[in-house]
mmCIF file of C-alpha atoms and ligand atoms in Angstrom:
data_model
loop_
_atom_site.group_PDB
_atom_site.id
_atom_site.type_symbol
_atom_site.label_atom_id
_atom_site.label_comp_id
_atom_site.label_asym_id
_atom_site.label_seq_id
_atom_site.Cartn_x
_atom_site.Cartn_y
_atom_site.Cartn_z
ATOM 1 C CA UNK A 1 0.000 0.000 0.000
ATOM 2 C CA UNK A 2 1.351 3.057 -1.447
ATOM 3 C CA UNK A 3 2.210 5.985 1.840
ATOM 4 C CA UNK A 4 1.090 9.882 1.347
ATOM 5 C CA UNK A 5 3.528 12.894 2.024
ATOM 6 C CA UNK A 6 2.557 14.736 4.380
ATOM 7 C CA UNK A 7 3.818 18.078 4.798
ATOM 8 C CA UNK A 8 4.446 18.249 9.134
ATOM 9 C CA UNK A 9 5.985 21.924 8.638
ATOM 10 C CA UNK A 10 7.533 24.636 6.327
ATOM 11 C CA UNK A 11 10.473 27.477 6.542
ATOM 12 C CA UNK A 12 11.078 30.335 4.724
ATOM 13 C CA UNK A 13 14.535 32.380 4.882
ATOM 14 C CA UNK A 14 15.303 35.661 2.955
ATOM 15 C CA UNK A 15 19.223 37.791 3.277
ATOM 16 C CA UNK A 16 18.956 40.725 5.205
ATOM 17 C CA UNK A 17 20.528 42.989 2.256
ATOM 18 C CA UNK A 18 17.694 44.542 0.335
ATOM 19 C CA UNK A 19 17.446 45.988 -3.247
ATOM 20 C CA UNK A 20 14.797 47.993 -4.283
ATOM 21 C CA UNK A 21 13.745 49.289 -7.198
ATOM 22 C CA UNK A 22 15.295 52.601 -7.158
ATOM 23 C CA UNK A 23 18.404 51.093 -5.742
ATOM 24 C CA UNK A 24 18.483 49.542 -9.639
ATOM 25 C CA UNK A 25 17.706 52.442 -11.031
ATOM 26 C CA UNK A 26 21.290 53.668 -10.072
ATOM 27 C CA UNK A 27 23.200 50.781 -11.442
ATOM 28 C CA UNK A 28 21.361 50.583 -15.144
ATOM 29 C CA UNK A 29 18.800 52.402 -17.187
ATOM 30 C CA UNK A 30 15.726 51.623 -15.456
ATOM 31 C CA UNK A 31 12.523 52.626 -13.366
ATOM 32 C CA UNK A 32 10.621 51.885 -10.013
ATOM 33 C CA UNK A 33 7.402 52.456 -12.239
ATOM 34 C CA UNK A 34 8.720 50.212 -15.691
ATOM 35 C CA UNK A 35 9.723 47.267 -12.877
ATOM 36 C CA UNK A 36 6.375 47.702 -11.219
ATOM 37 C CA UNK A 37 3.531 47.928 -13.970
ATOM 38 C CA UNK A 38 5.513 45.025 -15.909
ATOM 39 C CA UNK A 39 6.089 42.969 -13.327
ATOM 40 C CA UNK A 40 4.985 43.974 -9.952
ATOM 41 C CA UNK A 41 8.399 43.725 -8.191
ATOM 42 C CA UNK A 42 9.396 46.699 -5.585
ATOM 43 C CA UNK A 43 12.234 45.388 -3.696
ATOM 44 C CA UNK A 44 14.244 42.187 -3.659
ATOM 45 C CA UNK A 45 16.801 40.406 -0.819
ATOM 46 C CA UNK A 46 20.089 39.958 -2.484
ATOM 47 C CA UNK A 47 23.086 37.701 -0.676
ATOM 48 C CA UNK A 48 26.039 39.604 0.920
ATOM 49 C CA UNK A 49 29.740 38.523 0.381
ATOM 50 C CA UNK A 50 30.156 34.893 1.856
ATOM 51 C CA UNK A 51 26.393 33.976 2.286
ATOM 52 C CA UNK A 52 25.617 30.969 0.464
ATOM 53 C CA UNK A 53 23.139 28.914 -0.650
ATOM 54 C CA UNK A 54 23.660 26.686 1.239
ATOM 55 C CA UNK A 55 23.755 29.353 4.538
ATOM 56 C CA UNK A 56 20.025 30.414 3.254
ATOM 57 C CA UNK A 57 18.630 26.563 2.558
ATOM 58 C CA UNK A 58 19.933 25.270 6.224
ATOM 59 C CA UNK A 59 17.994 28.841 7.823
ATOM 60 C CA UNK A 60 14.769 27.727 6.129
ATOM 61 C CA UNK A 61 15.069 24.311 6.706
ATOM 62 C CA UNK A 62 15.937 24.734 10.173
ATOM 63 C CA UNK A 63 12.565 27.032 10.705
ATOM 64 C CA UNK A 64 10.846 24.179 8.990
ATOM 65 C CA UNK A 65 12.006 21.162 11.268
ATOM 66 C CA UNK A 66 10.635 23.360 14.627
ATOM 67 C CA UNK A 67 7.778 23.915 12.918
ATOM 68 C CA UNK A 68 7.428 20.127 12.625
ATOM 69 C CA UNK A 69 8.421 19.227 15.873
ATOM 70 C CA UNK A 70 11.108 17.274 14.287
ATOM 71 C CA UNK A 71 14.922 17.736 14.301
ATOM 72 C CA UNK A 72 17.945 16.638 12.311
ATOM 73 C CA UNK A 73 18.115 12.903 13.153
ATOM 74 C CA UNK A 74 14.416 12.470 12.353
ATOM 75 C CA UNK A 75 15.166 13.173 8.506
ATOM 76 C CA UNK A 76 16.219 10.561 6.123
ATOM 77 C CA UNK A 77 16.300 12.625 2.853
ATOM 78 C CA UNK A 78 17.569 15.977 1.596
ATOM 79 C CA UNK A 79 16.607 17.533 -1.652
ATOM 80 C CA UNK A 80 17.989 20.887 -2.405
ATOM 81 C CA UNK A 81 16.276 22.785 -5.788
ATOM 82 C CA UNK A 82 18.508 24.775 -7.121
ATOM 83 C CA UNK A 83 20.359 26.489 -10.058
ATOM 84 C CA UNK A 84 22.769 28.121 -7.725
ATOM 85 C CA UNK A 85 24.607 25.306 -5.796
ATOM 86 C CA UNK A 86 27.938 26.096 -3.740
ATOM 87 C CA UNK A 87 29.943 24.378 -5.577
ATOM 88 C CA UNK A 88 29.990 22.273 -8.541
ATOM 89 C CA UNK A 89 30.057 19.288 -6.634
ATOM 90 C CA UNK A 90 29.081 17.464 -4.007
ATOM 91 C CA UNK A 91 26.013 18.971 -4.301
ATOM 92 C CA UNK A 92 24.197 21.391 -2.315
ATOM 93 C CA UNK A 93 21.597 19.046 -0.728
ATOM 94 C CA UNK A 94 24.591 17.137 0.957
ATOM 95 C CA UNK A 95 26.320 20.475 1.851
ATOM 96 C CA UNK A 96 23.435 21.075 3.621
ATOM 97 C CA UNK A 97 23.005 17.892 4.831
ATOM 98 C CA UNK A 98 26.296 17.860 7.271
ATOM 99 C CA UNK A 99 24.881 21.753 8.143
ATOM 100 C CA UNK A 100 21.984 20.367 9.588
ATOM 101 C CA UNK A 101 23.578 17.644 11.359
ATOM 102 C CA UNK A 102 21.043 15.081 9.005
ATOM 103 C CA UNK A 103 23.069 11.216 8.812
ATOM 104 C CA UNK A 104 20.560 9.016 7.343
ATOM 105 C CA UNK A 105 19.603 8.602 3.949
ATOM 106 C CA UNK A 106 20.232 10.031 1.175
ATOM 107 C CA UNK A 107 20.387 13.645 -0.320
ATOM 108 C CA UNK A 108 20.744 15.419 -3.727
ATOM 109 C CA UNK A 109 19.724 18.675 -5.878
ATOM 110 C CA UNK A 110 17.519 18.532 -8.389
ATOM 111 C CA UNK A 111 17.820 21.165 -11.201
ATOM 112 C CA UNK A 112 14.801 22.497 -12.837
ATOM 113 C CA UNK A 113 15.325 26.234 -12.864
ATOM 114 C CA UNK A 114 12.125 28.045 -11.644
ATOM 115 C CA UNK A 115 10.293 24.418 -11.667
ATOM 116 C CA UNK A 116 12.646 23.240 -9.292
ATOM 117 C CA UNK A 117 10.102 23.101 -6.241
ATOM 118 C CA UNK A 118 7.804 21.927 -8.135
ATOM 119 C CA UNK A 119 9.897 18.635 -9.367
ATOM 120 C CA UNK A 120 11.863 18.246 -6.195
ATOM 121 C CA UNK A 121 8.154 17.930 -3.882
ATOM 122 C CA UNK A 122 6.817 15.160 -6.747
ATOM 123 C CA UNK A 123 10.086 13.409 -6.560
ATOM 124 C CA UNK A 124 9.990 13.257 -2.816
ATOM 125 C CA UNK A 125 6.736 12.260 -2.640
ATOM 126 C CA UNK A 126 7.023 9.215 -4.372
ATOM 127 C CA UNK A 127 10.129 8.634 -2.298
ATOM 128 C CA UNK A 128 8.306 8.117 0.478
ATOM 129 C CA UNK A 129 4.753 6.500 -1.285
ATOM 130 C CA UNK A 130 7.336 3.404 -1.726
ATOM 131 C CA UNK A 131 8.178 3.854 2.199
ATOM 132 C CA UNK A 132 11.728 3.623 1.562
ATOM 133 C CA UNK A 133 12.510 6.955 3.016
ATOM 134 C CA UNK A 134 10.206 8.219 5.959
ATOM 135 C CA UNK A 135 10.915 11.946 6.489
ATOM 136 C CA UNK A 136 11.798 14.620 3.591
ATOM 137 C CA UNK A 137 13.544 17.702 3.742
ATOM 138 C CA UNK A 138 12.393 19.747 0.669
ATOM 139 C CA UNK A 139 13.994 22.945 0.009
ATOM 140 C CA UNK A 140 14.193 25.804 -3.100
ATOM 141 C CA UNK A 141 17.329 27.506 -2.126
ATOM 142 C CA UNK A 142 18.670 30.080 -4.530
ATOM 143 C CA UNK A 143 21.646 32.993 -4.689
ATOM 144 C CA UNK A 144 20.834 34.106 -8.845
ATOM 145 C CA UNK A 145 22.144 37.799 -7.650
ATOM 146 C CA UNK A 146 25.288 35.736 -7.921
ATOM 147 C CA UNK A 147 24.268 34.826 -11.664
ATOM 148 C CA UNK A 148 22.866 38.038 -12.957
ATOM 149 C CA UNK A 149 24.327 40.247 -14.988
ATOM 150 C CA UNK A 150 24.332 43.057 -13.318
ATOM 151 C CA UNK A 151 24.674 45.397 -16.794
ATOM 152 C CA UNK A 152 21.275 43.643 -18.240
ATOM 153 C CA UNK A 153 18.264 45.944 -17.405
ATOM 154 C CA UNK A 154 16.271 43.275 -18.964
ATOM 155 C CA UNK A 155 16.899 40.153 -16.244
ATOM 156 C CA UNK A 156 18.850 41.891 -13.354
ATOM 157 C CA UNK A 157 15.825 43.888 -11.774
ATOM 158 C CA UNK A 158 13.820 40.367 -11.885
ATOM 159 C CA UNK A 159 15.473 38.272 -9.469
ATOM 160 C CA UNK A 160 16.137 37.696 -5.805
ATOM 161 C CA UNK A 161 17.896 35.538 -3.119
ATOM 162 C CA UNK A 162 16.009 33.217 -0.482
ATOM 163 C CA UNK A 163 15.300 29.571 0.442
ATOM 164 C CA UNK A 164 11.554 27.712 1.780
ATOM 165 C CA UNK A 165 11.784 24.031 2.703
ATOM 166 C CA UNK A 166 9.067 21.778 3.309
ATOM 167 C CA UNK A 167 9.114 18.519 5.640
ATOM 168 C CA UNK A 168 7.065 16.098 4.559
ATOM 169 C CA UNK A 169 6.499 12.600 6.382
ATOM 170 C CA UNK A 170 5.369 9.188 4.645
ATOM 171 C CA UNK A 171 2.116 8.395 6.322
ATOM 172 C CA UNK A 172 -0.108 5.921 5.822
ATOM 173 C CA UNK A 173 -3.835 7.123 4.489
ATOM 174 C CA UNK A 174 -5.181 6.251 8.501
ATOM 175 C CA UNK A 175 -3.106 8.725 10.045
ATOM 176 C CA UNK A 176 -3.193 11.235 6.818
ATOM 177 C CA UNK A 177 -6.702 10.919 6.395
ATOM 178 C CA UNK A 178 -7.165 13.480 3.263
ATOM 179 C CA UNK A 179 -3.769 15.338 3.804
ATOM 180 C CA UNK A 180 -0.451 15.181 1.699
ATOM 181 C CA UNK A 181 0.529 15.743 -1.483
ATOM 182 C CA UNK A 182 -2.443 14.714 -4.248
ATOM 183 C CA UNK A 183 -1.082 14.926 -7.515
ATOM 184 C CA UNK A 184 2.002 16.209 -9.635
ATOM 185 C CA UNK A 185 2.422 17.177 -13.373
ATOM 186 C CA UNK A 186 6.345 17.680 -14.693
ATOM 187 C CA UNK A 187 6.731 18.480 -18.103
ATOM 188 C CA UNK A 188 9.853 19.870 -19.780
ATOM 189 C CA UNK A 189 10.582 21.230 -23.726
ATOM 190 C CA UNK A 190 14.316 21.149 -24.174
ATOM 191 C CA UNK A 191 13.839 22.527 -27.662
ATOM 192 C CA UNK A 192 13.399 25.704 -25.805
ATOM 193 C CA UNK A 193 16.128 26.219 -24.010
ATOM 194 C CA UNK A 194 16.972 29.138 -26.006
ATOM 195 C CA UNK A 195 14.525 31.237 -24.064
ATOM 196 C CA UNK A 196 16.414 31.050 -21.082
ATOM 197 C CA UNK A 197 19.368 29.913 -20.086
ATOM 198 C CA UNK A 198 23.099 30.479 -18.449
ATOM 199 C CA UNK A 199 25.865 30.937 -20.885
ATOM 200 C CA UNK A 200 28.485 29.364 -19.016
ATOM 201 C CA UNK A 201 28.783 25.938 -17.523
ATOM 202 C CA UNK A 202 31.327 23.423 -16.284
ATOM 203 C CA UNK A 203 31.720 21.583 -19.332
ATOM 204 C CA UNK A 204 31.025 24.064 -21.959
ATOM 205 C CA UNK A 205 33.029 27.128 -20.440
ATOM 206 C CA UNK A 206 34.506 26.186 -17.215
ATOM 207 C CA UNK A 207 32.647 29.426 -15.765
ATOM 208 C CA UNK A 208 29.470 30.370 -14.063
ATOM 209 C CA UNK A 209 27.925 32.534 -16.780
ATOM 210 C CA UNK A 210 25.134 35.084 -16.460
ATOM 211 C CA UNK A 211 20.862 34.785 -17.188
ATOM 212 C CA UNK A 212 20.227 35.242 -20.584
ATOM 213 C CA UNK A 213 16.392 35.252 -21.367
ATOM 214 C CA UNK A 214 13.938 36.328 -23.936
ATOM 215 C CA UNK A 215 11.353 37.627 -21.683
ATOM 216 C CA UNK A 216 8.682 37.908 -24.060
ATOM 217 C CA UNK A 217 8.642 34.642 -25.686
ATOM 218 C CA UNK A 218 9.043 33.120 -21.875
ATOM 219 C CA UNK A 219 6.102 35.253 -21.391
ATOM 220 C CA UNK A 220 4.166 34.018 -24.979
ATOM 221 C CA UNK A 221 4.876 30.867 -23.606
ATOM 222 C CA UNK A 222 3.846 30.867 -19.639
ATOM 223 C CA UNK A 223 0.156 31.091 -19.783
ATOM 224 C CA UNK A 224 -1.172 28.082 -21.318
ATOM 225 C CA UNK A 225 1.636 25.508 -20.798
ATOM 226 C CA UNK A 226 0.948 26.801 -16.651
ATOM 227 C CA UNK A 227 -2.570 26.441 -17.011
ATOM 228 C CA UNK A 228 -2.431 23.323 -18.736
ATOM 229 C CA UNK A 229 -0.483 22.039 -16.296
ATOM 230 C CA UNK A 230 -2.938 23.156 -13.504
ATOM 231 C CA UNK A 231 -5.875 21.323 -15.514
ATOM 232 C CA UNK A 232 -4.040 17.962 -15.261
ATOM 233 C CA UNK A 233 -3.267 18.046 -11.692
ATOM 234 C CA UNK A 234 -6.869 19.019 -10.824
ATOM 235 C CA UNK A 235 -8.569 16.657 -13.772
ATOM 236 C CA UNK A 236 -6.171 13.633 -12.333
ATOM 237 C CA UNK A 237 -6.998 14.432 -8.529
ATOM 238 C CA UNK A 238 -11.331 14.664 -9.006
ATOM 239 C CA UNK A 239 -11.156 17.918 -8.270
ATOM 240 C CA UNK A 240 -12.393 21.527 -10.031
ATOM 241 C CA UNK A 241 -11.457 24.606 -9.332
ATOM 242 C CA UNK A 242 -14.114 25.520 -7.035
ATOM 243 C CA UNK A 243 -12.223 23.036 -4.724
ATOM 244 C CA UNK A 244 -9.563 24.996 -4.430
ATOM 245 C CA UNK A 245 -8.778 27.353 -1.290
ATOM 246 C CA UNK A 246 -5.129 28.658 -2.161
ATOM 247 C CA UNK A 247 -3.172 29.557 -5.386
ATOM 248 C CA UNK A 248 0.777 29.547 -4.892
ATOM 249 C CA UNK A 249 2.005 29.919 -7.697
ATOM 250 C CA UNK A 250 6.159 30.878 -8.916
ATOM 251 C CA UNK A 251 6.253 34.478 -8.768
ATOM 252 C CA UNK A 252 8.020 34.882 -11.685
ATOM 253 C CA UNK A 253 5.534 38.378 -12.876
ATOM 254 C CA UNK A 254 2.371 39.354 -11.719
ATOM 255 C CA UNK A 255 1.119 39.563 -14.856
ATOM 256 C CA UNK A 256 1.760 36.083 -15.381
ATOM 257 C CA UNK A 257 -0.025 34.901 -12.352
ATOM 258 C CA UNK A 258 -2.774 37.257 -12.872
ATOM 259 C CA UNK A 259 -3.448 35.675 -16.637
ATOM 260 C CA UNK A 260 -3.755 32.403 -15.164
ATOM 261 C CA UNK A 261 -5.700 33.282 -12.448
ATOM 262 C CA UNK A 262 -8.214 34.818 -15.284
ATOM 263 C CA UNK A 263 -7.733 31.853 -17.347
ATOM 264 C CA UNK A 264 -8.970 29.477 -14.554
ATOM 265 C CA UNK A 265 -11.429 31.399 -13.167
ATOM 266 C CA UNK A 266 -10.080 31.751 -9.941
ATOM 267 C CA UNK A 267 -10.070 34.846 -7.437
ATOM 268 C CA UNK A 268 -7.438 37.320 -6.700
ATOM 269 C CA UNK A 269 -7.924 36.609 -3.239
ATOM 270 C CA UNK A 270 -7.235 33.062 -3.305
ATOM 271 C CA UNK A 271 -3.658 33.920 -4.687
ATOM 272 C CA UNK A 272 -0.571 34.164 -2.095
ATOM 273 C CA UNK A 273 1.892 36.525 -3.738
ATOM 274 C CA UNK A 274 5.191 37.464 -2.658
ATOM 275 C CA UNK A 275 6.771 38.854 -5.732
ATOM 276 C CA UNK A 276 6.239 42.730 -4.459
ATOM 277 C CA UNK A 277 8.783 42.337 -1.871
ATOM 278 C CA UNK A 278 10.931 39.607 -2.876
ATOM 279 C CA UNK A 279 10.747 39.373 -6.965
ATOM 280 C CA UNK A 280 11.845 36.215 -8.602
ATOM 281 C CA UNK A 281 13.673 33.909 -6.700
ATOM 282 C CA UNK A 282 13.731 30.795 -8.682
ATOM 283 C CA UNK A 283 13.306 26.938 -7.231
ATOM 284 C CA UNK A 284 12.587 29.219 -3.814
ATOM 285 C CA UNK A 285 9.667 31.141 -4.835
ATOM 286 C CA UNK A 286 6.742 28.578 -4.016
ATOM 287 C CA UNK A 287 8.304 27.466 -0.466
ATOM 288 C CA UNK A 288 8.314 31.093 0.322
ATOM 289 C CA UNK A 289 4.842 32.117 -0.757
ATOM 290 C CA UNK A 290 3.404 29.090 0.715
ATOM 291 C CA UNK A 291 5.747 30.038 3.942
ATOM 292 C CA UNK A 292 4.037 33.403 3.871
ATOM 293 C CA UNK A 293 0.402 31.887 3.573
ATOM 294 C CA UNK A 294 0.997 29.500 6.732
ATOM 295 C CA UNK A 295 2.435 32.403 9.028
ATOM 296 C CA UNK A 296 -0.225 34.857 8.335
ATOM 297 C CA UNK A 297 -2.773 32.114 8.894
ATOM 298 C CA UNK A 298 -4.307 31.897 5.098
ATOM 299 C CA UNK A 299 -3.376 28.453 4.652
ATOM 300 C CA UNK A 300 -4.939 26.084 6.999
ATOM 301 C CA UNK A 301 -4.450 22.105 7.496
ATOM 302 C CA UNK A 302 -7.020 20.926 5.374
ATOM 303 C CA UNK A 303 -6.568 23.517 2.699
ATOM 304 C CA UNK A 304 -6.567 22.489 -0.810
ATOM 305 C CA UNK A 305 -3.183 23.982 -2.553
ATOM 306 C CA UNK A 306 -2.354 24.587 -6.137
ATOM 307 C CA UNK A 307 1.311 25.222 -7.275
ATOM 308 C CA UNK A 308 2.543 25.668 -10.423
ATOM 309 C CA UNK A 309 5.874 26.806 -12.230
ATOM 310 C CA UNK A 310 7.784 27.336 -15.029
ATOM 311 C CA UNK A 311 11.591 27.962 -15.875
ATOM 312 C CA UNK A 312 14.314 27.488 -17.889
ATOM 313 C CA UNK A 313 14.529 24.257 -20.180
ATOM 314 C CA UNK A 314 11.892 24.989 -20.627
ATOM 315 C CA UNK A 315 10.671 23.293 -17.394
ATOM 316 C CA UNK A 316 6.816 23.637 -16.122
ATOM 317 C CA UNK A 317 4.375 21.804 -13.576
ATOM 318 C CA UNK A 318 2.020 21.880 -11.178
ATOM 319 C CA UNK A 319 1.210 20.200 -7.868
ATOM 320 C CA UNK A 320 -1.834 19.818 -5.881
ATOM 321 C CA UNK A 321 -1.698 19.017 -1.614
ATOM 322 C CA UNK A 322 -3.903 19.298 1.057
ATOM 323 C CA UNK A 323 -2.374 21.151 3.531
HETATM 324 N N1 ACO B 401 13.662 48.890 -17.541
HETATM 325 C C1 ACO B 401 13.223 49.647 -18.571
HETATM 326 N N2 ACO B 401 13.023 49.130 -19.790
HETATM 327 C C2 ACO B 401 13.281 47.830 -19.982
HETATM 328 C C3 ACO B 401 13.744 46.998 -18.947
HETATM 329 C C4 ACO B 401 13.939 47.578 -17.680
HETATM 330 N N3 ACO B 401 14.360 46.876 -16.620
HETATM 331 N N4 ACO B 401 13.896 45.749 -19.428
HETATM 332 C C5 ACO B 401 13.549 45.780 -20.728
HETATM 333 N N5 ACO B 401 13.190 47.037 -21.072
HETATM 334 C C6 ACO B 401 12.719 47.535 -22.351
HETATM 335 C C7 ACO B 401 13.180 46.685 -23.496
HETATM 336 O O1 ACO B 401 14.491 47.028 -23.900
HETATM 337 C C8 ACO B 401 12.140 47.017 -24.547
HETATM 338 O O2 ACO B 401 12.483 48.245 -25.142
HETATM 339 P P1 ACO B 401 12.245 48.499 -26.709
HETATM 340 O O3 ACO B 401 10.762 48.358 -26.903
HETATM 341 O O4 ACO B 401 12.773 49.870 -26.894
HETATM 342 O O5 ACO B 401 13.029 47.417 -27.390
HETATM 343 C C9 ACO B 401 10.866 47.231 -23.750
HETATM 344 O O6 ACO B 401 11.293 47.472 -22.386
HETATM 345 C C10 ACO B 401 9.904 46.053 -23.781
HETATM 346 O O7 ACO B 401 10.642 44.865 -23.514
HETATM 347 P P2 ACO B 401 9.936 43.462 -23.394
HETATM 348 O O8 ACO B 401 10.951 42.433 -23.067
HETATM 349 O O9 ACO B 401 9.060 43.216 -24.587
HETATM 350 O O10 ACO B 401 8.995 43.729 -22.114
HETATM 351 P P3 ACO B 401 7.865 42.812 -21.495
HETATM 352 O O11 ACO B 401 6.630 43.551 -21.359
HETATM 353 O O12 ACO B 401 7.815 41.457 -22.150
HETATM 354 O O13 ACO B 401 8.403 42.603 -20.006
HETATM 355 C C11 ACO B 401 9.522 40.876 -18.721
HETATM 356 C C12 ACO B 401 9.644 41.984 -19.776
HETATM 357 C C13 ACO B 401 9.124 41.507 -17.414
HETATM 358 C C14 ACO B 401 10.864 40.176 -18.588
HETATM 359 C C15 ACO B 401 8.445 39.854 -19.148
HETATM 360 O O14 ACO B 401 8.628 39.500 -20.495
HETATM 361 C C16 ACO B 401 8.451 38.584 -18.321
HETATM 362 O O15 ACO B 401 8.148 38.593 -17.155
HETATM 363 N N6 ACO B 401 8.729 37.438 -18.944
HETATM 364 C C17 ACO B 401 8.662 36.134 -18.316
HETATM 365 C C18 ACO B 401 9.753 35.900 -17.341
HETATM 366 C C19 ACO B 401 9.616 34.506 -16.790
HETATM 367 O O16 ACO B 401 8.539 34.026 -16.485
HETATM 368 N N7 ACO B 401 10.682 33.776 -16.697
HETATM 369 C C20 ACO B 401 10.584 32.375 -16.319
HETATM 370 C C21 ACO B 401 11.023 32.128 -15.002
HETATM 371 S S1 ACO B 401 12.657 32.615 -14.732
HETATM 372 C C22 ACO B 401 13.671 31.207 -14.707
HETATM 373 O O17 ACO B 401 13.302 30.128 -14.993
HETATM 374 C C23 ACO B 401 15.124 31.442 -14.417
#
């Protein structure tokens, strides 16, 4: 009999250093209005010298193991989304591992850009449906300030630092009951990688390289494939979007969110948005908002969730939990 993951607790961690809008405005040709009507950023949290990803992923994931009522030794898998790691190997999930003090199981990153969340929850969740892990640290942990290019109006006022983890627990559907983590949709279109991507890498440059993205087509492109995405999770699950309570979607531009939102007839006010104060911050964006809808009291155990992302590859999906 197949277990459900449960989600017991979530963190959220974002750098102290902020950069707002205006703050951008200085360094390239740019506006607090342009960066707000196109994509409803104001400010972002941006890493200082030495602060890793790794620094930011153990922060969250520590909030999210007292929020649990768990600690290290209670956690027999570590997955780290990111496109950031520390190094370029091991990778970050076991950096953060030995951080945390964690010495069972296994851990790795997964790597799915902005979808990273989104991939790394379904892959722990049927992880521990097989029961052969019992407790799962998922965390979106990202430093892109350090891949930006800090010259390119067009992707450096977009993105910002921060990490959300999730522990989840393999329970079995008597002690769940209707909680845990319903359905998942991955999809990915390598012939689009084009749209947004790094140009550097280990093998291809031996450097880090900088964003490079063509905003619009992303944009052309982030709609339907999200709402699509959406439809399967909810068609595959039994339910319709009446069912659902909360929206957290990647806050990757308002306007994106909002156009989906339309599209599936949902409310403004079932959407938990962070982007205003913390912009784009990758594989971290959904573990944040959905941080931000549990400590303001939105989200409620019980709740029926909706995530969705999409990033580089291109990479998109959806998930659907109860809370
Ligand atoms: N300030 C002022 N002007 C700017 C800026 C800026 N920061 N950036 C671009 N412009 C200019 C452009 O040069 C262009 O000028 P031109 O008309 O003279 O050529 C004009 O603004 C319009 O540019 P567009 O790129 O067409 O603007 P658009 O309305 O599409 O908004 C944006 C750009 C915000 C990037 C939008 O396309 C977007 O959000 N795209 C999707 C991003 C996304 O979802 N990415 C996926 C996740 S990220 C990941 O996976 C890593």
């Amino acid at each position: 009999m197949l277990k459900k993951a449960v989600i017991l607790g979530c963190g959220a961690y974002l750098p102290e250093k902020v950069l707002t809008n205006d703050d951008l405005s200085k360094m390239v040709n740019t506006s607090d209005e342009w960066i707000r009507e196109r994509t409803g950023i104001r400010e972002r949290h941006v890493v200082s010298e030495g602060e890793l990803t790794s620094d930011l992923a153990v922060k969250a994931a520590t909030e999210a193991l007292e929020a649990a009522g768990l600690t290290a030794s209670d956690i027999d898998l570590v997955l780290v989304a990111t496109t950031t790691p520390d190094l370029t190997f091991p990778s970050t999930a076991a950096i953060v591992q030995a951080k945390l003090g964690v010495e069972e199981g296994a851990a790795f990153d997964i790597q799915a850009v902005c979808t990273g969340f989104v991939y790394a929850l379904s892959t722990a969740e049927k992880f521990l449906a097989t029961g052969q892990h019992r407790r799962a640290l998922v965390i979106g942990a990202e430093t892109f300030s350090r891949i930006l290019d800090w010259e390119d109006r067009a992707t450096c006022v977009l993105f910002g630092d921060g990490a959300g983890a999730f522990v989840l627990e393999a329970q079995d559907s008597e002690t769940a009951g209707d909680r845990g983590v319903m359905q998942s949709y991955l999809r990915c279109d390598g012939r689009l990688v084009d749209l947004l991507y790094v140009d550097g890498g280990v093998s291809s440059s031996q450097s880090t390289g900088h964003v490079r993205m063509q905003g619009n087509k992303v944009f052309r492109e982030a709609v339907i494939r999200i709402s699509q995405a959406m439809e399967k999770v909810m068609a595959d699950a039994g339910v319709s979007v009446q069912d659902i309570d909360w929206f957290v979607p990647h806050q990757a531009n308002e306007r994106i969110i909002l156009g989906v939102v339309k599209k599936l007839d949902l409310r403004r006010e079932q959407v938990i948005s962070t982007i205003a104060g913390q912009g784009n911050t990758s594989a971290a964006s959904i573990p944040l908002a959905y941080h931000a809808g549990v400590s303001d009291g939105r989200i409620k155990q019980g709740d029926l969730v909706l995530l969705e992302a999409m990033g580089g590859g291109l990479t998109w999906g959806a998930a659907l939990l109860r809370a």
